[in-house]
Amino acid sequence: MKKIVVLTGAGMSVESGLKTFRDADGLWEEYPVSQVATHEGWEADPTLVTNFYNMLRRKCWGVKPNEGHRLVAQLEQHYQVTVVTQNVDNLHEQAGSTHVVHLHGELMKVCSSRDVDDPRYIQQLTPENCEVKPGTKAGDGSLLRPYIVFFGEAVPNISIAAEEVQEADILIIIGTSLVVYPAAGLVHYARPGVPIYLIDPNPVNAGRGIKQIMKGASEGMRQLYQELVGGNS
């Protein structure tokens, strides 16, 4: 069975109603990055950061996967599929994707602020219990912090993602401008001759050999799904 790797960014979730961070009306316009998405911001005011991510979780719990998410999941009926996402929502999982690598962390999890990746202290939040009271501590006595890769922190899953892309027979990129590193560098791990598709409604300087479908996530995935599955569905 051929392997598809799908690399997704913020544009994947826009049709579900989630604001991107970088667009003109994005969340960074309202909240300075330095305050809510850096280690220094966390150290300076953990209550502000905790409440910011509580707010994001409240927004997320009312959001459903869009058709683009569902079509990515349906590809698993015909291909071995790995989703590598820059998004911190869990919409791919909700849509049914079974192998998702999160590069920038997961909004619905919290962890130790002393050792972010210690699995003993990573907690999964639920819709009924999605808010963290400021000052709540992890099992190691440190403050619970969002399980999010803050700006300036290492991206622990980037090597896993690179290995997945190296094994891909087809690479699909959805809703990312390919300007945020290290994720943008993943495309260079694709083997020579591997078909690369980019779904984004805006012009992207994607480089030679990449076929762009200038449509949104759902409409673009409908077109590509037919091309990849066609009469096999």
PDB file of N, CA and C in Angstrom, residues 101-201:
ATOM      1  N   VAL A 101       0.874  13.232  13.759  1.00  0.00           N
ATOM      2  CA  VAL A 101       2.064  13.742  14.442  1.00  0.00           C
ATOM      3  C   VAL A 101       1.863  15.244  14.643  1.00  0.00           C
ATOM      4  N   HIS A 102       1.833  15.680  15.895  1.00  0.00           N
ATOM      5  CA  HIS A 102       1.657  17.105  16.210  1.00  0.00           C
ATOM      6  C   HIS A 102       3.032  17.754  16.389  1.00  0.00           C
ATOM      7  N   LEU A 103       3.333  18.739  15.549  1.00  0.00           N
ATOM      8  CA  LEU A 103       4.628  19.409  15.647  1.00  0.00           C
ATOM      9  C   LEU A 103       4.667  20.446  16.763  1.00  0.00           C
ATOM     10  N   HIS A 104       3.565  21.143  16.953  1.00  0.00           N
ATOM     11  CA  HIS A 104       3.580  22.292  17.860  1.00  0.00           C
ATOM     12  C   HIS A 104       2.823  22.035  19.156  1.00  0.00           C
ATOM     13  N   GLY A 105       2.573  20.775  19.454  1.00  0.00           N
ATOM     14  CA  GLY A 105       1.898  20.438  20.696  1.00  0.00           C
ATOM     15  C   GLY A 105       0.402  20.237  20.499  1.00  0.00           C
ATOM     16  N   GLU A 106      -0.288  20.025  21.622  1.00  0.00           N
ATOM     17  CA  GLU A 106      -1.722  19.727  21.576  1.00  0.00           C
ATOM     18  C   GLU A 106      -2.448  20.578  22.610  1.00  0.00           C
ATOM     19  N   LEU A 107      -3.402  21.338  22.122  1.00  0.00           N
ATOM     20  CA  LEU A 107      -4.143  22.263  22.976  1.00  0.00           C
ATOM     21  C   LEU A 107      -4.897  21.545  24.087  1.00  0.00           C
ATOM     22  N   MET A 108      -5.348  20.334  23.802  1.00  0.00           N
ATOM     23  CA  MET A 108      -6.186  19.618  24.759  1.00  0.00           C
ATOM     24  C   MET A 108      -5.382  18.828  25.791  1.00  0.00           C
ATOM     25  N   LYS A 109      -4.075  19.131  25.874  1.00  0.00           N
ATOM     26  CA  LYS A 109      -3.244  18.485  26.879  1.00  0.00           C
ATOM     27  C   LYS A 109      -2.495  19.541  27.689  1.00  0.00           C
ATOM     28  N   VAL A 110      -2.186  19.192  28.928  1.00  0.00           N
ATOM     29  CA  VAL A 110      -1.338  20.031  29.782  1.00  0.00           C
ATOM     30  C   VAL A 110      -0.225  19.150  30.332  1.00  0.00           C
ATOM     31  N   CYS A 111       0.825  19.807  30.847  1.00  0.00           N
ATOM     32  CA  CYS A 111       2.009  19.037  31.222  1.00  0.00           C
ATOM     33  C   CYS A 111       2.769  19.761  32.329  1.00  0.00           C
ATOM     34  N   SER A 112       3.804  19.124  32.777  1.00  0.00           N
ATOM     35  CA  SER A 112       4.706  19.720  33.748  1.00  0.00           C
ATOM     36  C   SER A 112       5.440  20.891  33.122  1.00  0.00           C
ATOM     37  N   SER A 113       5.617  21.971  33.883  1.00  0.00           N
ATOM     38  CA  SER A 113       6.421  23.080  33.360  1.00  0.00           C
ATOM     39  C   SER A 113       7.906  22.857  33.643  1.00  0.00           C
ATOM     40  N   ARG A 114       8.224  21.849  34.425  1.00  0.00           N
ATOM     41  CA  ARG A 114       9.637  21.524  34.700  1.00  0.00           C
ATOM     42  C   ARG A 114      10.190  20.615  33.607  1.00  0.00           C
ATOM     43  N   ASP A 115       9.385  19.654  33.154  1.00  0.00           N
ATOM     44  CA  ASP A 115       9.817  18.716  32.109  1.00  0.00           C
ATOM     45  C   ASP A 115       8.626  18.444  31.201  1.00  0.00           C
ATOM     46  N   VAL A 116       8.522  19.263  30.166  1.00  0.00           N
ATOM     47  CA  VAL A 116       7.338  19.285  29.307  1.00  0.00           C
ATOM     48  C   VAL A 116       6.989  17.909  28.746  1.00  0.00           C
ATOM     49  N   ASP A 117       8.008  17.144  28.354  1.00  0.00           N
ATOM     50  CA  ASP A 117       7.747  15.890  27.640  1.00  0.00           C
ATOM     51  C   ASP A 117       7.774  14.652  28.534  1.00  0.00           C
ATOM     52  N   ASP A 118       7.783  14.832  29.848  1.00  0.00           N
ATOM     53  CA  ASP A 118       7.708  13.682  30.746  1.00  0.00           C
ATOM     54  C   ASP A 118       6.297  13.109  30.683  1.00  0.00           C
ATOM     55  N   PRO A 119       6.126  11.910  30.097  1.00  0.00           N
ATOM     56  CA  PRO A 119       4.779  11.367  29.879  1.00  0.00           C
ATOM     57  C   PRO A 119       3.994  11.155  31.166  1.00  0.00           C
ATOM     58  N   ARG A 120       4.687  11.061  32.286  1.00  0.00           N
ATOM     59  CA  ARG A 120       3.986  10.816  33.550  1.00  0.00           C
ATOM     60  C   ARG A 120       3.086  11.987  33.937  1.00  0.00           C
ATOM     61  N   TYR A 121       3.409  13.167  33.429  1.00  0.00           N
ATOM     62  CA  TYR A 121       2.692  14.351  33.885  1.00  0.00           C
ATOM     63  C   TYR A 121       1.887  15.025  32.776  1.00  0.00           C
ATOM     64  N   ILE A 122       1.792  14.352  31.618  1.00  0.00           N
ATOM     65  CA  ILE A 122       0.963  14.888  30.536  1.00  0.00           C
ATOM     66  C   ILE A 122      -0.476  14.443  30.775  1.00  0.00           C
ATOM     67  N   GLN A 123      -1.384  15.403  30.828  1.00  0.00           N
ATOM     68  CA  GLN A 123      -2.792  15.109  31.096  1.00  0.00           C
ATOM     69  C   GLN A 123      -3.646  15.486  29.894  1.00  0.00           C
ATOM     70  N   GLN A 124      -4.594  14.618  29.560  1.00  0.00           N
ATOM     71  CA  GLN A 124      -5.557  14.885  28.494  1.00  0.00           C
ATOM     72  C   GLN A 124      -6.780  15.542  29.117  1.00  0.00           C
ATOM     73  N   LEU A 125      -7.161  16.697  28.590  1.00  0.00           N
ATOM     74  CA  LEU A 125      -8.352  17.378  29.092  1.00  0.00           C
ATOM     75  C   LEU A 125      -9.588  16.884  28.333  1.00  0.00           C
ATOM     76  N   THR A 126     -10.739  17.074  28.928  1.00  0.00           N
ATOM     77  CA  THR A 126     -12.001  16.627  28.327  1.00  0.00           C
ATOM     78  C   THR A 126     -12.904  17.833  28.111  1.00  0.00           C
ATOM     79  N   PRO A 127     -13.938  17.691  27.268  1.00  0.00           N
ATOM     80  CA  PRO A 127     -14.868  18.815  27.061  1.00  0.00           C
ATOM     81  C   PRO A 127     -15.491  19.301  28.364  1.00  0.00           C
ATOM     82  N   GLU A 128     -15.727  18.374  29.286  1.00  0.00           N
ATOM     83  CA  GLU A 128     -16.358  18.744  30.548  1.00  0.00           C
ATOM     84  C   GLU A 128     -15.355  19.396  31.498  1.00  0.00           C
ATOM     85  N   ASN A 129     -14.084  19.143  31.259  1.00  0.00           N
ATOM     86  CA  ASN A 129     -13.051  19.642  32.164  1.00  0.00           C
ATOM     87  C   ASN A 129     -11.889  20.170  31.326  1.00  0.00           C
ATOM     88  N   CYS A 130     -12.155  21.271  30.602  1.00  0.00           N
ATOM     89  CA  CYS A 130     -11.153  21.753  29.645  1.00  0.00           C
ATOM     90  C   CYS A 130     -10.427  22.996  30.132  1.00  0.00           C
ATOM     91  N   GLU A 131     -10.756  23.463  31.316  1.00  0.00           N
ATOM     92  CA  GLU A 131     -10.091  24.656  31.829  1.00  0.00           C
ATOM     93  C   GLU A 131      -9.175  24.292  32.998  1.00  0.00           C
ATOM     94  N   VAL A 132      -8.047  24.937  33.019  1.00  0.00           N
ATOM     95  CA  VAL A 132      -7.065  24.720  34.080  1.00  0.00           C
ATOM     96  C   VAL A 132      -7.081  25.937  35.006  1.00  0.00           C
ATOM     97  N   LYS A 133      -7.321  25.699  36.270  1.00  0.00           N
ATOM     98  CA  LYS A 133      -7.309  26.799  37.220  1.00  0.00           C
ATOM     99  C   LYS A 133      -5.868  27.275  37.409  1.00  0.00           C
ATOM    100  N   PRO A 134      -5.613  28.584  37.235  1.00  0.00           N
ATOM    101  CA  PRO A 134      -4.247  29.077  37.442  1.00  0.00           C
ATOM    102  C   PRO A 134      -3.694  28.635  38.795  1.00  0.00           C
ATOM    103  N   GLY A 135      -2.460  28.190  38.791  1.00  0.00           N
ATOM    104  CA  GLY A 135      -1.841  27.718  40.025  1.00  0.00           C
ATOM    105  C   GLY A 135      -1.915  26.213  40.215  1.00  0.00           C
ATOM    106  N   THR A 136      -2.680  25.518  39.359  1.00  0.00           N
ATOM    107  CA  THR A 136      -2.773  24.054  39.466  1.00  0.00           C
ATOM    108  C   THR A 136      -1.407  23.430  39.167  1.00  0.00           C
ATOM    109  N   LYS A 137      -1.065  22.417  39.934  1.00  0.00           N
ATOM    110  CA  LYS A 137       0.261  21.819  39.792  1.00  0.00           C
ATOM    111  C   LYS A 137       0.212  20.430  39.167  1.00  0.00           C
ATOM    112  N   ALA A 138       1.296  20.103  38.490  1.00  0.00           N
ATOM    113  CA  ALA A 138       1.478  18.762  37.928  1.00  0.00           C
ATOM    114  C   ALA A 138       1.942  17.823  39.038  1.00  0.00           C
ATOM    115  N   GLY A 139       2.062  16.550  38.694  1.00  0.00           N
ATOM    116  CA  GLY A 139       2.452  15.551  39.686  1.00  0.00           C
ATOM    117  C   GLY A 139       3.836  15.747  40.262  1.00  0.00           C
ATOM    118  N   ASP A 140       4.683  16.503  39.551  1.00  0.00           N
ATOM    119  CA  ASP A 140       6.043  16.723  40.058  1.00  0.00           C
ATOM    120  C   ASP A 140       6.164  18.011  40.868  1.00  0.00           C
ATOM    121  N   GLY A 141       5.009  18.659  41.119  1.00  0.00           N
ATOM    122  CA  GLY A 141       5.028  19.858  41.950  1.00  0.00           C
ATOM    123  C   GLY A 141       5.209  21.161  41.192  1.00  0.00           C
ATOM    124  N   SER A 142       5.489  21.073  39.885  1.00  0.00           N
ATOM    125  CA  SER A 142       5.616  22.294  39.087  1.00  0.00           C
ATOM    126  C   SER A 142       4.238  22.719  38.579  1.00  0.00           C
ATOM    127  N   LEU A 143       4.122  23.947  38.121  1.00  0.00           N
ATOM    128  CA  LEU A 143       2.844  24.409  37.585  1.00  0.00           C
ATOM    129  C   LEU A 143       2.485  23.639  36.327  1.00  0.00           C
ATOM    130  N   LEU A 144       1.198  23.322  36.181  1.00  0.00           N
ATOM    131  CA  LEU A 144       0.715  22.752  34.920  1.00  0.00           C
ATOM    132  C   LEU A 144       0.776  23.836  33.854  1.00  0.00           C
ATOM    133  N   ARG A 145       1.379  23.523  32.714  1.00  0.00           N
ATOM    134  CA  ARG A 145       1.416  24.476  31.612  1.00  0.00           C
ATOM    135  C   ARG A 145       0.817  23.845  30.363  1.00  0.00           C
ATOM    136  N   PRO A 146       0.453  24.642  29.388  1.00  0.00           N
ATOM    137  CA  PRO A 146      -0.074  24.074  28.142  1.00  0.00           C
ATOM    138  C   PRO A 146       0.960  23.161  27.485  1.00  0.00           C
ATOM    139  N   TYR A 147       0.486  22.066  26.908  1.00  0.00           N
ATOM    140  CA  TYR A 147       1.380  21.148  26.184  1.00  0.00           C
ATOM    141  C   TYR A 147       1.551  21.691  24.760  1.00  0.00           C
ATOM    142  N   ILE A 148       2.181  22.853  24.701  1.00  0.00           N
ATOM    143  CA  ILE A 148       2.352  23.610  23.468  1.00  0.00           C
ATOM    144  C   ILE A 148       3.833  23.910  23.317  1.00  0.00           C
ATOM    145  N   VAL A 149       4.339  23.812  22.093  1.00  0.00           N
ATOM    146  CA  VAL A 149       5.717  24.207  21.831  1.00  0.00           C
ATOM    147  C   VAL A 149       5.747  25.724  21.694  1.00  0.00           C
ATOM    148  N   PHE A 150       6.278  26.389  22.693  1.00  0.00           N
ATOM    149  CA  PHE A 150       6.371  27.841  22.650  1.00  0.00           C
ATOM    150  C   PHE A 150       7.430  28.280  21.636  1.00  0.00           C
ATOM    151  N   PHE A 151       7.299  29.506  21.145  1.00  0.00           N
ATOM    152  CA  PHE A 151       8.308  30.060  20.245  1.00  0.00           C
ATOM    153  C   PHE A 151       9.678  30.026  20.940  1.00  0.00           C
ATOM    154  N   GLY A 152      10.672  29.587  20.189  1.00  0.00           N
ATOM    155  CA  GLY A 152      12.019  29.509  20.735  1.00  0.00           C
ATOM    156  C   GLY A 152      12.343  28.160  21.347  1.00  0.00           C
ATOM    157  N   GLU A 153      11.324  27.316  21.575  1.00  0.00           N
ATOM    158  CA  GLU A 153      11.578  25.980  22.124  1.00  0.00           C
ATOM    159  C   GLU A 153      11.821  24.985  20.992  1.00  0.00           C
ATOM    160  N   ALA A 154      12.518  23.920  21.309  1.00  0.00           N
ATOM    161  CA  ALA A 154      12.767  22.865  20.322  1.00  0.00           C
ATOM    162  C   ALA A 154      11.450  22.204  19.917  1.00  0.00           C
ATOM    163  N   VAL A 155      11.421  21.693  18.687  1.00  0.00           N
ATOM    164  CA  VAL A 155      10.244  20.974  18.180  1.00  0.00           C
ATOM    165  C   VAL A 155      10.578  19.483  18.221  1.00  0.00           C
ATOM    166  N   PRO A 156      10.191  18.788  19.295  1.00  0.00           N
ATOM    167  CA  PRO A 156      10.684  17.424  19.487  1.00  0.00           C
ATOM    168  C   PRO A 156      10.250  16.433  18.415  1.00  0.00           C
ATOM    169  N   ASN A 157       9.105  16.677  17.770  1.00  0.00           N
ATOM    170  CA  ASN A 157       8.611  15.705  16.788  1.00  0.00           C
ATOM    171  C   ASN A 157       9.098  15.976  15.368  1.00  0.00           C
ATOM    172  N   ILE A 158       9.971  16.973  15.190  1.00  0.00           N
ATOM    173  CA  ILE A 158      10.374  17.309  13.819  1.00  0.00           C
ATOM    174  C   ILE A 158      11.166  16.173  13.178  1.00  0.00           C
ATOM    175  N   SER A 159      11.973  15.452  13.944  1.00  0.00           N
ATOM    176  CA  SER A 159      12.744  14.351  13.356  1.00  0.00           C
ATOM    177  C   SER A 159      11.826  13.198  12.966  1.00  0.00           C
ATOM    178  N   ILE A 160      10.790  12.952  13.774  1.00  0.00           N
ATOM    179  CA  ILE A 160       9.799  11.929  13.419  1.00  0.00           C
ATOM    180  C   ILE A 160       9.096  12.314  12.130  1.00  0.00           C
ATOM    181  N   ALA A 161       8.714  13.586  12.032  1.00  0.00           N
ATOM    182  CA  ALA A 161       8.029  14.061  10.829  1.00  0.00           C
ATOM    183  C   ALA A 161       8.917  13.934   9.600  1.00  0.00           C
ATOM    184  N   ALA A 162      10.201  14.261   9.751  1.00  0.00           N
ATOM    185  CA  ALA A 162      11.130  14.163   8.621  1.00  0.00           C
ATOM    186  C   ALA A 162      11.247  12.723   8.131  1.00  0.00           C
ATOM    187  N   GLU A 163      11.291  11.778   9.064  1.00  0.00           N
ATOM    188  CA  GLU A 163      11.365  10.364   8.681  1.00  0.00           C
ATOM    189  C   GLU A 163      10.099   9.942   7.926  1.00  0.00           C
ATOM    190  N   GLU A 164       8.951  10.431   8.375  1.00  0.00           N
ATOM    191  CA  GLU A 164       7.696  10.097   7.689  1.00  0.00           C
ATOM    192  C   GLU A 164       7.715  10.619   6.249  1.00  0.00           C
ATOM    193  N   VAL A 165       8.164  11.873   6.067  1.00  0.00           N
ATOM    194  CA  VAL A 165       8.199  12.465   4.726  1.00  0.00           C
ATOM    195  C   VAL A 165       9.177  11.716   3.830  1.00  0.00           C
ATOM    196  N   GLN A 166      10.290  11.259   4.381  1.00  0.00           N
ATOM    197  CA  GLN A 166      11.272  10.498   3.596  1.00  0.00           C
ATOM    198  C   GLN A 166      10.681   9.197   3.050  1.00  0.00           C
ATOM    199  N   GLU A 167       9.703   8.657   3.768  1.00  0.00           N
ATOM    200  CA  GLU A 167       9.094   7.384   3.357  1.00  0.00           C
ATOM    201  C   GLU A 167       7.883   7.576   2.451  1.00  0.00           C
ATOM    202  N   ALA A 168       7.475   8.831   2.219  1.00  0.00           N
ATOM    203  CA  ALA A 168       6.234   9.089   1.497  1.00  0.00           C
ATOM    204  C   ALA A 168       6.357   8.768   0.009  1.00  0.00           C
ATOM    205  N   ASP A 169       5.274   8.180  -0.531  1.00  0.00           N
ATOM    206  CA  ASP A 169       5.151   8.017  -1.985  1.00  0.00           C
ATOM    207  C   ASP A 169       4.422   9.212  -2.597  1.00  0.00           C
ATOM    208  N   ILE A 170       3.646   9.902  -1.785  1.00  0.00           N
ATOM    209  CA  ILE A 170       2.930  11.116  -2.189  1.00  0.00           C
ATOM    210  C   ILE A 170       2.948  12.059  -0.999  1.00  0.00           C
ATOM    211  N   LEU A 171       3.215  13.353  -1.247  1.00  0.00           N
ATOM    212  CA  LEU A 171       3.184  14.360  -0.187  1.00  0.00           C
ATOM    213  C   LEU A 171       2.101  15.374  -0.516  1.00  0.00           C
ATOM    214  N   ILE A 172       1.224  15.626   0.458  1.00  0.00           N
ATOM    215  CA  ILE A 172       0.157  16.616   0.300  1.00  0.00           C
ATOM    216  C   ILE A 172       0.351  17.689   1.363  1.00  0.00           C
ATOM    217  N   ILE A 173       0.336  18.941   0.946  1.00  0.00           N
ATOM    218  CA  ILE A 173       0.488  20.069   1.869  1.00  0.00           C
ATOM    219  C   ILE A 173      -0.796  20.886   1.817  1.00  0.00           C
ATOM    220  N   ILE A 174      -1.395  21.143   2.969  1.00  0.00           N
ATOM    221  CA  ILE A 174      -2.683  21.855   3.000  1.00  0.00           C
ATOM    222  C   ILE A 174      -2.630  23.006   3.995  1.00  0.00           C
ATOM    223  N   GLY A 175      -2.936  24.207   3.489  1.00  0.00           N
ATOM    224  CA  GLY A 175      -3.167  25.330   4.384  1.00  0.00           C
ATOM    225  C   GLY A 175      -1.962  25.834   5.129  1.00  0.00           C
ATOM    226  N   THR A 176      -0.798  25.760   4.513  1.00  0.00           N
ATOM    227  CA  THR A 176       0.392  26.320   5.146  1.00  0.00           C
ATOM    228  C   THR A 176       1.199  27.057   4.097  1.00  0.00           C
ATOM    229  N   SER A 177       1.740  28.193   4.480  1.00  0.00           N
ATOM    230  CA  SER A 177       2.453  29.045   3.530  1.00  0.00           C
ATOM    231  C   SER A 177       3.895  28.609   3.315  1.00  0.00           C
ATOM    232  N   LEU A 178       4.320  27.575   4.026  1.00  0.00           N
ATOM    233  CA  LEU A 178       5.681  27.055   3.898  1.00  0.00           C
ATOM    234  C   LEU A 178       6.732  28.114   4.244  1.00  0.00           C
ATOM    235  N   VAL A 179       6.401  28.957   5.232  1.00  0.00           N
ATOM    236  CA  VAL A 179       7.389  29.952   5.669  1.00  0.00           C
ATOM    237  C   VAL A 179       7.801  29.745   7.122  1.00  0.00           C
ATOM    238  N   VAL A 180       7.079  28.905   7.865  1.00  0.00           N
ATOM    239  CA  VAL A 180       7.389  28.706   9.276  1.00  0.00           C
ATOM    240  C   VAL A 180       8.321  27.509   9.430  1.00  0.00           C
ATOM    241  N   TYR A 181       9.518  27.776   9.876  1.00  0.00           N
ATOM    242  CA  TYR A 181      10.481  26.690  10.100  1.00  0.00           C
ATOM    243  C   TYR A 181      10.437  26.268  11.562  1.00  0.00           C
ATOM    244  N   PRO A 182      10.742  25.001  11.861  1.00  0.00           N
ATOM    245  CA  PRO A 182      11.345  24.023  10.945  1.00  0.00           C
ATOM    246  C   PRO A 182      10.367  23.267  10.046  1.00  0.00           C
ATOM    247  N   ALA A 183       9.051  23.445  10.248  1.00  0.00           N
ATOM    248  CA  ALA A 183       8.091  22.648   9.473  1.00  0.00           C
ATOM    249  C   ALA A 183       8.238  22.870   7.970  1.00  0.00           C
ATOM    250  N   ALA A 184       8.545  24.112   7.560  1.00  0.00           N
ATOM    251  CA  ALA A 184       8.658  24.411   6.134  1.00  0.00           C
ATOM    252  C   ALA A 184       9.770  23.609   5.472  1.00  0.00           C
ATOM    253  N   GLY A 185      10.767  23.220   6.240  1.00  0.00           N
ATOM    254  CA  GLY A 185      11.872  22.459   5.680  1.00  0.00           C
ATOM    255  C   GLY A 185      11.548  21.009   5.401  1.00  0.00           C
ATOM    256  N   LEU A 186      10.388  20.538   5.886  1.00  0.00           N
ATOM    257  CA  LEU A 186      10.051  19.121   5.719  1.00  0.00           C
ATOM    258  C   LEU A 186       9.920  18.719   4.259  1.00  0.00           C
ATOM    259  N   VAL A 187       9.461  19.640   3.411  1.00  0.00           N
ATOM    260  CA  VAL A 187       9.260  19.307   2.006  1.00  0.00           C
ATOM    261  C   VAL A 187      10.564  18.836   1.367  1.00  0.00           C
ATOM    262  N   HIS A 188      11.694  19.294   1.887  1.00  0.00           N
ATOM    263  CA  HIS A 188      12.995  18.934   1.294  1.00  0.00           C
ATOM    264  C   HIS A 188      13.395  17.489   1.613  1.00  0.00           C
ATOM    265  N   TYR A 189      12.656  16.855   2.501  1.00  0.00           N
ATOM    266  CA  TYR A 189      12.947  15.451   2.829  1.00  0.00           C
ATOM    267  C   TYR A 189      12.263  14.479   1.870  1.00  0.00           C
ATOM    268  N   ALA A 190      11.371  14.984   1.023  1.00  0.00           N
ATOM    269  CA  ALA A 190      10.695  14.106   0.066  1.00  0.00           C
ATOM    270  C   ALA A 190      11.716  13.555  -0.931  1.00  0.00           C
ATOM    271  N   ARG A 191      11.563  12.296  -1.270  1.00  0.00           N
ATOM    272  CA  ARG A 191      12.476  11.677  -2.231  1.00  0.00           C
ATOM    273  C   ARG A 191      12.290  12.291  -3.619  1.00  0.00           C
ATOM    274  N   PRO A 192      13.345  12.316  -4.435  1.00  0.00           N
ATOM    275  CA  PRO A 192      13.217  12.853  -5.790  1.00  0.00           C
ATOM    276  C   PRO A 192      12.115  12.119  -6.556  1.00  0.00           C
ATOM    277  N   GLY A 193      11.305  12.866  -7.267  1.00  0.00           N
ATOM    278  CA  GLY A 193      10.257  12.266  -8.085  1.00  0.00           C
ATOM    279  C   GLY A 193       8.949  12.013  -7.373  1.00  0.00           C
ATOM    280  N   VAL A 194       8.906  12.195  -6.054  1.00  0.00           N
ATOM    281  CA  VAL A 194       7.659  11.998  -5.310  1.00  0.00           C
ATOM    282  C   VAL A 194       6.696  13.133  -5.649  1.00  0.00           C
ATOM    283  N   PRO A 195       5.456  12.826  -6.052  1.00  0.00           N
ATOM    284  CA  PRO A 195       4.494  13.883  -6.347  1.00  0.00           C
ATOM    285  C   PRO A 195       4.179  14.702  -5.090  1.00  0.00           C
ATOM    286  N   ILE A 196       4.200  16.025  -5.234  1.00  0.00           N
ATOM    287  CA  ILE A 196       3.888  16.920  -4.122  1.00  0.00           C
ATOM    288  C   ILE A 196       2.741  17.825  -4.547  1.00  0.00           C
ATOM    289  N   TYR A 197       1.675  17.813  -3.771  1.00  0.00           N
ATOM    290  CA  TYR A 197       0.505  18.645  -4.028  1.00  0.00           C
ATOM    291  C   TYR A 197       0.374  19.682  -2.916  1.00  0.00           C
ATOM    292  N   LEU A 198       0.065  20.899  -3.288  1.00  0.00           N
ATOM    293  CA  LEU A 198      -0.127  21.973  -2.317  1.00  0.00           C
ATOM    294  C   LEU A 198      -1.509  22.564  -2.502  1.00  0.00           C
ATOM    295  N   ILE A 199      -2.332  22.460  -1.445  1.00  0.00           N
ATOM    296  CA  ILE A 199      -3.683  23.025  -1.477  1.00  0.00           C
ATOM    297  C   ILE A 199      -3.694  24.302  -0.643  1.00  0.00           C
ATOM    298  N   ASP A 200      -3.887  25.426  -1.313  1.00  0.00           N
ATOM    299  CA  ASP A 200      -3.960  26.714  -0.631  1.00  0.00           C
ATOM    300  C   ASP A 200      -4.581  27.714  -1.599  1.00  0.00           C
ATOM    301  N   PRO A 201      -5.550  28.513  -1.141  1.00  0.00           N
ATOM    302  CA  PRO A 201      -6.208  29.448  -2.055  1.00  0.00           C
ATOM    303  C   PRO A 201      -5.332  30.631  -2.454  1.00  0.00           C
TER     304      PRO A 201
END
